[in-house]
Coordinates of N, CA and C in Angstrom, one line a residue:
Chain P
X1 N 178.3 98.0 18.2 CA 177.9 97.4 19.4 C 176.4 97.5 19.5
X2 N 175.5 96.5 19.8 CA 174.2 96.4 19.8 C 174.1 97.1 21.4
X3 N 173.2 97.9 21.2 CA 172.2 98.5 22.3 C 170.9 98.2 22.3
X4 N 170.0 98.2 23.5 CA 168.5 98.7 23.7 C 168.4 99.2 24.8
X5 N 167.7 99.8 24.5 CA 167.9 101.0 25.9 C 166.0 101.3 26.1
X6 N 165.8 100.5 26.9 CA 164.3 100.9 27.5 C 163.9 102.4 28.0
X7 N 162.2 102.7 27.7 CA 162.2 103.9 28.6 C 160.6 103.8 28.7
X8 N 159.7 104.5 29.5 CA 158.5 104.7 30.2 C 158.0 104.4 31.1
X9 N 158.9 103.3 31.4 CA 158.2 102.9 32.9 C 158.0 103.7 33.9
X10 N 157.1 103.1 35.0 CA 156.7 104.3 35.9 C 155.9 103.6 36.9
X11 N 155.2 104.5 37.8 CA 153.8 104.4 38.4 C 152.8 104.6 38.2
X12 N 151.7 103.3 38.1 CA 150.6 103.5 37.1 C 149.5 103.1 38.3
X13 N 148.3 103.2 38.1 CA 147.3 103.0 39.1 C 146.7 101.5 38.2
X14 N 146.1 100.9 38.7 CA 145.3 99.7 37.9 C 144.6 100.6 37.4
X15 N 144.3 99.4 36.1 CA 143.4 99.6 35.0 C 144.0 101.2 33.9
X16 N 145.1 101.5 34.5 CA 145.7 102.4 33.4 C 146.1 101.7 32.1
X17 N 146.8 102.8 31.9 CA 148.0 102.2 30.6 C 149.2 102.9 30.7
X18 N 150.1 102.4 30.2 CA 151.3 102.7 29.8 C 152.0 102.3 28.3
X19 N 153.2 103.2 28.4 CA 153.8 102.4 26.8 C 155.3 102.4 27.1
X20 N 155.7 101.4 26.7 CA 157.3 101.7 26.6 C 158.0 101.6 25.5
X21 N 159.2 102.1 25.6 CA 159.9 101.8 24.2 C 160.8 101.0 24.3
X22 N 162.0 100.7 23.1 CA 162.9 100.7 23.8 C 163.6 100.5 21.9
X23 N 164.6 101.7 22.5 CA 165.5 102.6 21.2 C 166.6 101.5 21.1
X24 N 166.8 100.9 19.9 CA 167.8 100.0 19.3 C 168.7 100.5 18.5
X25 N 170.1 99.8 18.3 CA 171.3 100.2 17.3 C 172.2 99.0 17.8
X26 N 173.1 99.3 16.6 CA 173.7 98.7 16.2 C 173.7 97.3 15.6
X27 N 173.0 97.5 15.1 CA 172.3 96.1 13.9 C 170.9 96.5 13.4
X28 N 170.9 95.5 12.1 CA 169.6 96.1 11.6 C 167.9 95.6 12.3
X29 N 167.9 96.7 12.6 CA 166.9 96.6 13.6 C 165.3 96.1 12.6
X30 N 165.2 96.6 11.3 CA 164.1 95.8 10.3 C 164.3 94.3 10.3
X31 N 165.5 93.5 10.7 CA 165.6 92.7 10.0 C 165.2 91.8 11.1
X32 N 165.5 92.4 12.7 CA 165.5 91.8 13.8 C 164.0 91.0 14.4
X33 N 163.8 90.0 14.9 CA 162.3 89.7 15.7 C 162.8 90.4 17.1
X34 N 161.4 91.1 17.6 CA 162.0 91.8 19.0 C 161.0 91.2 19.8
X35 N 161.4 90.6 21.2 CA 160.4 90.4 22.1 C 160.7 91.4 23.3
X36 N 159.6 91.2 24.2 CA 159.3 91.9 25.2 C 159.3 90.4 26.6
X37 N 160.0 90.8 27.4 CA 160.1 89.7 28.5 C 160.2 90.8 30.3
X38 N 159.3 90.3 31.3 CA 159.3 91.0 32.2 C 159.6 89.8 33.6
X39 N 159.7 90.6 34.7 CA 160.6 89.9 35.5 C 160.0 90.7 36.9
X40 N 159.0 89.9 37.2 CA 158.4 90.4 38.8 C 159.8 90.7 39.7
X41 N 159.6 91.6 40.8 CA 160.3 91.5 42.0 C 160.2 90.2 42.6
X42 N 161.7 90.1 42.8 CA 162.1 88.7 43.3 C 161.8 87.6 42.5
X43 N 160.8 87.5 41.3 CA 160.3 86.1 40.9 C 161.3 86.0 39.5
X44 N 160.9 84.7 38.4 CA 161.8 84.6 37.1 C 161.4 85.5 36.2
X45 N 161.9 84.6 35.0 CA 162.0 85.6 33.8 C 160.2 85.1 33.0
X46 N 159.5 86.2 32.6 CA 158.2 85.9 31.8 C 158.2 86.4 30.7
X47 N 158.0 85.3 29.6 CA 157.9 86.1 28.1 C 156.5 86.9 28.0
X48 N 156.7 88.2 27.5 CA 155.6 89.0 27.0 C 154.3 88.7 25.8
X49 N 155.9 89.2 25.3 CA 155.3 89.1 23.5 C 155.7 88.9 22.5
X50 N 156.1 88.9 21.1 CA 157.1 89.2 19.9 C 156.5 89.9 19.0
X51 N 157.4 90.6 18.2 CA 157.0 91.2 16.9 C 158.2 90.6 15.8
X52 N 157.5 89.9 14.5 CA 158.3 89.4 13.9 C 159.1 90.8 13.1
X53 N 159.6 90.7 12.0 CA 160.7 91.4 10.9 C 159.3 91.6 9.9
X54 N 158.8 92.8 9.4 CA 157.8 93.0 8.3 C 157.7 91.9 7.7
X55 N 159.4 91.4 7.0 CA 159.5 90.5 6.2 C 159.5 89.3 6.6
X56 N 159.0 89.0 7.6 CA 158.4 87.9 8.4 C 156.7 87.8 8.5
X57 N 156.5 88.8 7.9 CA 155.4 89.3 8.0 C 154.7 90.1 9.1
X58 N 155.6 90.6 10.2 CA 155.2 91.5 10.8 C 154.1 91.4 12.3
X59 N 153.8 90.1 12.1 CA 153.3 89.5 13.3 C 153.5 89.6 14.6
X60 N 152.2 89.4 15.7 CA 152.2 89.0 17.0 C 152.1 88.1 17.8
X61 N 153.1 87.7 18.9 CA 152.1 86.8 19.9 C 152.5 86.9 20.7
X62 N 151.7 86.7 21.8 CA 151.6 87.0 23.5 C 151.4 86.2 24.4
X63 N 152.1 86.1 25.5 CA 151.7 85.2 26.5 C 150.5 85.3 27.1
X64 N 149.7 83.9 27.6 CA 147.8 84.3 27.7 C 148.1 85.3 29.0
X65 N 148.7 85.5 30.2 CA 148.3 86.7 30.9 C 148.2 88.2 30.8
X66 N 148.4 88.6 29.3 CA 148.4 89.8 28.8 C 147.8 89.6 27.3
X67 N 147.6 88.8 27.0 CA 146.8 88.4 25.4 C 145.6 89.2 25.6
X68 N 145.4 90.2 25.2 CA 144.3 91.0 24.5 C 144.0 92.4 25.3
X69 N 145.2 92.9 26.4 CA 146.0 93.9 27.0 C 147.1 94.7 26.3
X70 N 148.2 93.7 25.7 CA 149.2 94.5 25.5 C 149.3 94.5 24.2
X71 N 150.1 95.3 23.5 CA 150.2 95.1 22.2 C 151.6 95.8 21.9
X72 N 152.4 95.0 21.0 CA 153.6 94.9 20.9 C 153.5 95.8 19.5
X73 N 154.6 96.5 19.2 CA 154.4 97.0 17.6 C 156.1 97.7 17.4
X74 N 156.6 98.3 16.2 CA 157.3 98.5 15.7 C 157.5 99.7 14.7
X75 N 158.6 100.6 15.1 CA 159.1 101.5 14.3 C 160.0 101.3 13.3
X76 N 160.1 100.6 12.3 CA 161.2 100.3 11.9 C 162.1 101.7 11.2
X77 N 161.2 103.3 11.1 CA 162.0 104.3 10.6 C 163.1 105.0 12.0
X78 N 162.7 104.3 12.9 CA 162.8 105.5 14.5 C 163.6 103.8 14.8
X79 N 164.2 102.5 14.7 CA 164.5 101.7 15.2 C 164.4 101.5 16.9
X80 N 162.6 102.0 16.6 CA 162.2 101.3 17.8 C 161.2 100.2 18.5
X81 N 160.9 99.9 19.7 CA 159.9 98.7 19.4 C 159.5 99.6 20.9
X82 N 157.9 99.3 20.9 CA 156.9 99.5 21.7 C 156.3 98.0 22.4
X83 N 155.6 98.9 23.6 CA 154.9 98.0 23.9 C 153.7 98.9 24.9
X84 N 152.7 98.5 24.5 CA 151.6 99.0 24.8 C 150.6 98.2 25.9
X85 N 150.7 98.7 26.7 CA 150.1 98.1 28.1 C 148.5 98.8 28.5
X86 N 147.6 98.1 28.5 CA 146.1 98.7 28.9 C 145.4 97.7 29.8
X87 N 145.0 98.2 30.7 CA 143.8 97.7 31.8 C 145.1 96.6 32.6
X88 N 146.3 98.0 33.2 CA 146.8 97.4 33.4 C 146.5 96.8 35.5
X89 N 147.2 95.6 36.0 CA 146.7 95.0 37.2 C 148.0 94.9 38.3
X90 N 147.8 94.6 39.6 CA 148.7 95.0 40.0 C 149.7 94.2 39.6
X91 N 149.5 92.7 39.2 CA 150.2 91.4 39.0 C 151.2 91.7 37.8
X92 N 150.9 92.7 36.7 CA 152.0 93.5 35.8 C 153.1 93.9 36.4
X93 N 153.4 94.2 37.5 CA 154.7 94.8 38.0 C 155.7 94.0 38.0
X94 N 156.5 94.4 37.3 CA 157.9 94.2 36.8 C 158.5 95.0 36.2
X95 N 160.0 94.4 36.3 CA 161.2 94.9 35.3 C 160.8 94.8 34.1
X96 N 160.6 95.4 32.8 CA 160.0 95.1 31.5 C 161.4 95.2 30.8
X97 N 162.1 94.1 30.0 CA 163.0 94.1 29.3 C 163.0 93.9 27.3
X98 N 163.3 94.6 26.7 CA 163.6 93.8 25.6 C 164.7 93.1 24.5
X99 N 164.5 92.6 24.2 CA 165.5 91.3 23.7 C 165.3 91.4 22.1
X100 N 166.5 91.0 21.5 CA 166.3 90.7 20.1 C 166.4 88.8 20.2
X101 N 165.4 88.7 20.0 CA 164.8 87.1 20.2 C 166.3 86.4 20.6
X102 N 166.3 87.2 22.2 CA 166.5 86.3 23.6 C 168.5 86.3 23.2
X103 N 168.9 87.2 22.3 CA 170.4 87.0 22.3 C 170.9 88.3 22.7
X104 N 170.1 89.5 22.6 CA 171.0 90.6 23.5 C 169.8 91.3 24.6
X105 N 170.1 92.0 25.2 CA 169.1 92.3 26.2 C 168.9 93.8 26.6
X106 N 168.2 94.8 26.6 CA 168.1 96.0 27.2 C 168.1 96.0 29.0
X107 N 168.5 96.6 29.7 CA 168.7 97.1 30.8 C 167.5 97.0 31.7
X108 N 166.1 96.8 31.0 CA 165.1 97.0 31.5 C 164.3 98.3 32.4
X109 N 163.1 98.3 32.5 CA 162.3 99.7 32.8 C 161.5 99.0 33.6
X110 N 161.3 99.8 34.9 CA 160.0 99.1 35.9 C 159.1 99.8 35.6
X111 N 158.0 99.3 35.7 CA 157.2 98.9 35.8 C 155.8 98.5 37.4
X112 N 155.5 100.0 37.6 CA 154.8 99.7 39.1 C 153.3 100.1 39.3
X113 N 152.5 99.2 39.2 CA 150.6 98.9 39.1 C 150.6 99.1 40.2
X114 N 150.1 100.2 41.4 CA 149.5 100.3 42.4 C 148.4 101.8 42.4
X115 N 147.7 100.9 43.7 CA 146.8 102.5 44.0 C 147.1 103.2 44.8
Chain H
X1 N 149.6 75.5 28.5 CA 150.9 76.1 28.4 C 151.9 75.2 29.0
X2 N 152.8 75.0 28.6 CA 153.9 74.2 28.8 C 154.9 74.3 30.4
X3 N 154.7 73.7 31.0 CA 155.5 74.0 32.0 C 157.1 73.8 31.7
X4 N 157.9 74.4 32.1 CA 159.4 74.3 31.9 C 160.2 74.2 33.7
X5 N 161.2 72.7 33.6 CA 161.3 72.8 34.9 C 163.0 73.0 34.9
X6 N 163.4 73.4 36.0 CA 165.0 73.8 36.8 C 165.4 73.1 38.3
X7 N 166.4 72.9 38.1 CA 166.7 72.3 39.7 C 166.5 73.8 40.4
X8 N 165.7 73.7 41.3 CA 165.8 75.6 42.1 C 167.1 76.0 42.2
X9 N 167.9 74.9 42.9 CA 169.3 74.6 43.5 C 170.4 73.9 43.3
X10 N 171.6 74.8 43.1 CA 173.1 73.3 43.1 C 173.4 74.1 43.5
X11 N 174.7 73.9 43.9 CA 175.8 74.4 44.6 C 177.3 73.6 43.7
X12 N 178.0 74.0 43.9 CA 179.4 73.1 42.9 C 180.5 74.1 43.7
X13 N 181.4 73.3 44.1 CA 183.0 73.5 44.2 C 183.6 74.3 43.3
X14 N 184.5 75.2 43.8 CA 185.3 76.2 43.1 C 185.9 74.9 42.4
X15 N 185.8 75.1 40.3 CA 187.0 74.4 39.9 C 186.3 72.6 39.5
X16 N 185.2 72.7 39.8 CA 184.1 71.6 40.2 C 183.2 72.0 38.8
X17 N 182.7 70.7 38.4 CA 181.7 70.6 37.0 C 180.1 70.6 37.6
X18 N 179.6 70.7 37.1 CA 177.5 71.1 37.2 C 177.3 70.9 36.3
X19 N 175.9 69.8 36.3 CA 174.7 69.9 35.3 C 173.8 70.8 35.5
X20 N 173.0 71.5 34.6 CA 171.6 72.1 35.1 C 171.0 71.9 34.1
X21 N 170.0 71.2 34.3 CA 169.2 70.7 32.9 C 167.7 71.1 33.0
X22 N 167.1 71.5 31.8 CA 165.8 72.0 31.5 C 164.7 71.2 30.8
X23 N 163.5 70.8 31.7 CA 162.7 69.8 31.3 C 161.6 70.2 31.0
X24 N 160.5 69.8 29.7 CA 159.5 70.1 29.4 C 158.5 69.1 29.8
X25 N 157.4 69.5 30.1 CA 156.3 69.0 30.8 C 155.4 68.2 29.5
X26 N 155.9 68.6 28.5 CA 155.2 67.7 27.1 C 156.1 66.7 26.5
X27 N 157.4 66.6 27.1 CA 158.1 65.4 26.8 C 158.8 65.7 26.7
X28 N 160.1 65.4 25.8 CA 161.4 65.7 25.5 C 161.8 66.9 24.6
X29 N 163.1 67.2 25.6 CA 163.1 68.7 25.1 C 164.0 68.5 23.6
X30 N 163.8 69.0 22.4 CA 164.8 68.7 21.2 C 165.7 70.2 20.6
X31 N 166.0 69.5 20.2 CA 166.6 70.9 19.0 C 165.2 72.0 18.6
X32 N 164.5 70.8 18.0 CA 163.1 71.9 18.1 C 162.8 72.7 18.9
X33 N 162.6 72.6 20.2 CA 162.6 74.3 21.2 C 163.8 74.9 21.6
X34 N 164.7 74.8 20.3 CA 165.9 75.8 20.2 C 165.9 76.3 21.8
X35 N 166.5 75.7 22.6 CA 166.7 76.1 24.2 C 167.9 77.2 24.1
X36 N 167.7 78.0 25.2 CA 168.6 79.2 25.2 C 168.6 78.8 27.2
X37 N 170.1 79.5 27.2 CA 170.3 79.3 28.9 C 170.9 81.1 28.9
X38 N 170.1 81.2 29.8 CA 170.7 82.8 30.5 C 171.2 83.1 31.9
X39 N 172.1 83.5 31.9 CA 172.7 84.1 33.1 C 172.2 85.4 34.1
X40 N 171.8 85.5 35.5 CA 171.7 86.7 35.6 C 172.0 86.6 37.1
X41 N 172.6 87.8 37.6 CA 173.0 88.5 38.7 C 172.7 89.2 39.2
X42 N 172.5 89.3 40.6 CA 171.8 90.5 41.3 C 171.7 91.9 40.6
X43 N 170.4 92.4 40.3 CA 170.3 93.8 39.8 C 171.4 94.1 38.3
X44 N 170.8 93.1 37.4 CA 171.9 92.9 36.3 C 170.3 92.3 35.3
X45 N 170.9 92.8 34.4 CA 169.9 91.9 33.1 C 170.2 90.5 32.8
X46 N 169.8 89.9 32.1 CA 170.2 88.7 31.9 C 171.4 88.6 30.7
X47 N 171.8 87.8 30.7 CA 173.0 87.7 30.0 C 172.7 86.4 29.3
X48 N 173.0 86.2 27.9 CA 172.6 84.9 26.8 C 174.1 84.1 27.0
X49 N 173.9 82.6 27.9 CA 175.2 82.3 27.4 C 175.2 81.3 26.3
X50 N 174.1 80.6 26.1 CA 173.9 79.3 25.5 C 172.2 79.8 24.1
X51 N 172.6 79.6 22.6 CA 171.5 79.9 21.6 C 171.4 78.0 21.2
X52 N 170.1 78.0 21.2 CA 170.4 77.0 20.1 C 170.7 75.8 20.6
X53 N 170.6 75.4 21.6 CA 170.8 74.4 22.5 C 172.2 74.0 22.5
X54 N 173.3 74.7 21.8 CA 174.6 74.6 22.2 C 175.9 75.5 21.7
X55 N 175.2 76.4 21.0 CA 176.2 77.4 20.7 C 176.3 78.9 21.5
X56 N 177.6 79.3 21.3 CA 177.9 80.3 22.6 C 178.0 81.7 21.5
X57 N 177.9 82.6 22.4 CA 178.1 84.0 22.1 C 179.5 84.0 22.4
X58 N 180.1 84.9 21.7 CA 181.6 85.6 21.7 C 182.4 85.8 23.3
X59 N 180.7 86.4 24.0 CA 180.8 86.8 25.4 C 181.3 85.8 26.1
X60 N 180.6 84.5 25.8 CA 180.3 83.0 26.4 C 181.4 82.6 26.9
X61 N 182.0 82.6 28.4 CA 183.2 81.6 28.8 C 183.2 80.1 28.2
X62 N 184.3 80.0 27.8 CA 184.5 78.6 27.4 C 183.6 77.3 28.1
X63 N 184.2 77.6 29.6 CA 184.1 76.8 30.7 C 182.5 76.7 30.1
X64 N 181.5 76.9 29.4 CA 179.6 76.7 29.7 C 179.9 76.0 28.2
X65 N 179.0 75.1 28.6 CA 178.5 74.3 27.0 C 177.2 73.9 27.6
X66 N 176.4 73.7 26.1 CA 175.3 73.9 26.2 C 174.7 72.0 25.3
X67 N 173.9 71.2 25.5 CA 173.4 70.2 25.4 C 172.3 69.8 25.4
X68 N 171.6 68.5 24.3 CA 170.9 67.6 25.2 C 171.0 66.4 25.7
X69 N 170.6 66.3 27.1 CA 170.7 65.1 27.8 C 169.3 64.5 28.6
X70 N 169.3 62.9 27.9 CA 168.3 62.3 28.4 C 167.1 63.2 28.8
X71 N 166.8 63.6 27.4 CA 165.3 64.2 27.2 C 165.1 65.5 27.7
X72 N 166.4 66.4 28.2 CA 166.4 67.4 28.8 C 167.5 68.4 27.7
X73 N 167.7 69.8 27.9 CA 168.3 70.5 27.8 C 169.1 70.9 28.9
X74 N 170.7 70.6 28.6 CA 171.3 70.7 29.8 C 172.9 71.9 29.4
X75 N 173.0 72.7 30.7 CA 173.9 73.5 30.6 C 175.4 72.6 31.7
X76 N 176.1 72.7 30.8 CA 177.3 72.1 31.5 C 178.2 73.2 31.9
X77 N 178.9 73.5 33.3 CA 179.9 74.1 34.0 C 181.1 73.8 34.3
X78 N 181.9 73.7 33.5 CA 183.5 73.1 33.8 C 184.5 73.8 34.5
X79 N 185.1 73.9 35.8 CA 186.0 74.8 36.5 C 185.2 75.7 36.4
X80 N 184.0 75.3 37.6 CA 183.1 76.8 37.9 C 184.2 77.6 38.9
X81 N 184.2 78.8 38.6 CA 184.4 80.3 38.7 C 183.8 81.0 40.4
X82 N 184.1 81.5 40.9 CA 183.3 82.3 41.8 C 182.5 83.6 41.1
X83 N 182.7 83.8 39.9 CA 182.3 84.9 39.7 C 180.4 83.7 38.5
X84 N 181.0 82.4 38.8 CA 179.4 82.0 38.0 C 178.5 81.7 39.2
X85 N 178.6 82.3 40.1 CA 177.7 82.1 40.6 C 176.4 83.0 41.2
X86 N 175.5 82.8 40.5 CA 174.0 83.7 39.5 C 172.5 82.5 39.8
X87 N 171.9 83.1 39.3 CA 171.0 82.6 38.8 C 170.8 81.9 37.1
X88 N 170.2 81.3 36.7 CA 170.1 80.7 35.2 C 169.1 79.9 35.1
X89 N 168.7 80.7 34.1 CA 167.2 80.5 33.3 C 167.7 79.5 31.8
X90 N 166.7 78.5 31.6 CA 166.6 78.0 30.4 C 165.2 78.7 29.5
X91 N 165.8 78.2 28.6 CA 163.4 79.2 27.5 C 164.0 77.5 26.6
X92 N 162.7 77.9 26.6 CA 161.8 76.7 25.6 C 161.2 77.5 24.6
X93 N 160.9 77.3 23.2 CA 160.4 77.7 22.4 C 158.9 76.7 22.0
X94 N 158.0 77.1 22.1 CA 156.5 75.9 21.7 C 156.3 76.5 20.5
X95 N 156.2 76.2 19.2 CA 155.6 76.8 17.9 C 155.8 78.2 18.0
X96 N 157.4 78.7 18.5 CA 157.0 80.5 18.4 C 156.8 81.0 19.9
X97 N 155.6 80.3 20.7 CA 155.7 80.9 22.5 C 156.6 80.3 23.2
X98 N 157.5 81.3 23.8 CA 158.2 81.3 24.8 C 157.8 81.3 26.2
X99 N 158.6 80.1 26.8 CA 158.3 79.6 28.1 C 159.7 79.8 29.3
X100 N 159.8 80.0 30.1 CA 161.3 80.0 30.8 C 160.9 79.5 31.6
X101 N 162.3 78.4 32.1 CA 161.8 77.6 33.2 C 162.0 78.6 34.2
X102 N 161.9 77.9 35.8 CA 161.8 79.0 36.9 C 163.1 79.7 37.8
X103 N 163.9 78.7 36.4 CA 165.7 79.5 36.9 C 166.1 78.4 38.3
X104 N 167.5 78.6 38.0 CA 168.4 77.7 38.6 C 169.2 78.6 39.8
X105 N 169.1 78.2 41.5 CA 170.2 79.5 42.1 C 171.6 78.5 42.1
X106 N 172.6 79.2 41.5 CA 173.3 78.1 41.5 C 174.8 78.7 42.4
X107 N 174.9 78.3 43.4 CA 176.2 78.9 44.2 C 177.5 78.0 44.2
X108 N 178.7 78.4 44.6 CA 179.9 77.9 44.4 C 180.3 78.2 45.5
X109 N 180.9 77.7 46.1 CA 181.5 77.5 47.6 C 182.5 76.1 47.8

């Protein structure tokens, strides 16, 4: 049975940082592209970021309202995937979820930017 | 960046069929932005019903098939359910970025 199971979210002040994870199984998690997708209160779904499969070459990309803030990366010994949030604003707040490219889904971790 | 569009709104009859179709702001939507439709419910994750612009997960009730129509990506509802009635998101894929439209409230009554 595929899992992901988010965790770090929290209360952060602007211009912090945070990181999250989020611990995968049941499938091969090297082989997988993982994205990162967040979900304001009350508003839709916003793609983050991806990290392709090494053997994809191991790549990133990000949507422009976190492009050169967040950074997405990958454990593949610990089958986990990160996401690295800096200079973060209040407009970040959301549910932070992640997905193996958009077919299973973790439970998601909030995510709350205030002072 | 690509805008991606949703009817905000339908409503459909217990037992009753629905379109919801997903439009891209750069033209027609194809096979090429491999469209995905997702399901979600109050205080619930999203749920994948539609990969690929028409193939289902295991999970996937029969009743949903997934399409394109007249330049759109469209989710079809056959003998809608009381229990489909959620929210639902289409994604667009541009070269790799991901776009989601702004989701569909779609109720049954």
């Amino acid at each position: 049975e595929v899992q992901l199971v988010e965790s770090g979210g929290g209360l952060v002040r602007p211009g912090g940082s945070l990181r999250l994870s989020c611990a995968a199984s049941g499938f091969t998690f090297s082989n997988a592209w993982m994205s990162w997708v967040r979900q304001a209160p009350g508003k839709g779904l916003e793609w983050v970021g991806r990290i392709k499969s090494k053997t994809a070459g191991g790549t990133t990309d990000y949507a422009a309202p976190v492009k050169g803030r967040f950074t997405v990366s990958r454990d593949d010994s610990k089958n986990t995937l990160y996401l690295q949030m800096n200079s973060l604003k209040t407009e970040d707040t959301a549910v932070y979820y992640c997905t193996t490219g958009g077919n299973y889904w973790g439970q998601g971790t909030l995510v709350t930017v205030s002072s | 960046q690509a805008v991606v569009t949703q009817e905000p709104s339908l409503t459909v009859s217990p037992g009753g069929t629905v379109t919801l179709t997903c439009g891209s702001s750069t033209g027609a939507v194809t096979s090429g932005h491999y469209p995905y439709w997702f399901q979600q419910k109050p205080g619930q994750a999203p749920r994948t019903l539609i990969y690929d612009t028409s193939n289902k997960h295991s999970w996937t009730p029969a009743r949903f098939s997934g399409s394109l129509l007249g330049g759109k990506a469209a989710l079809i509802l056959s003998g809608a359910q009381p229990e489909d009635e959620a929210e639902y998101y289409c994604l667009l894929s541009y070269s790799g970025a991901w776009v989601f439209g702004g989701g569909t409230k779609l109720t049954v009554l």
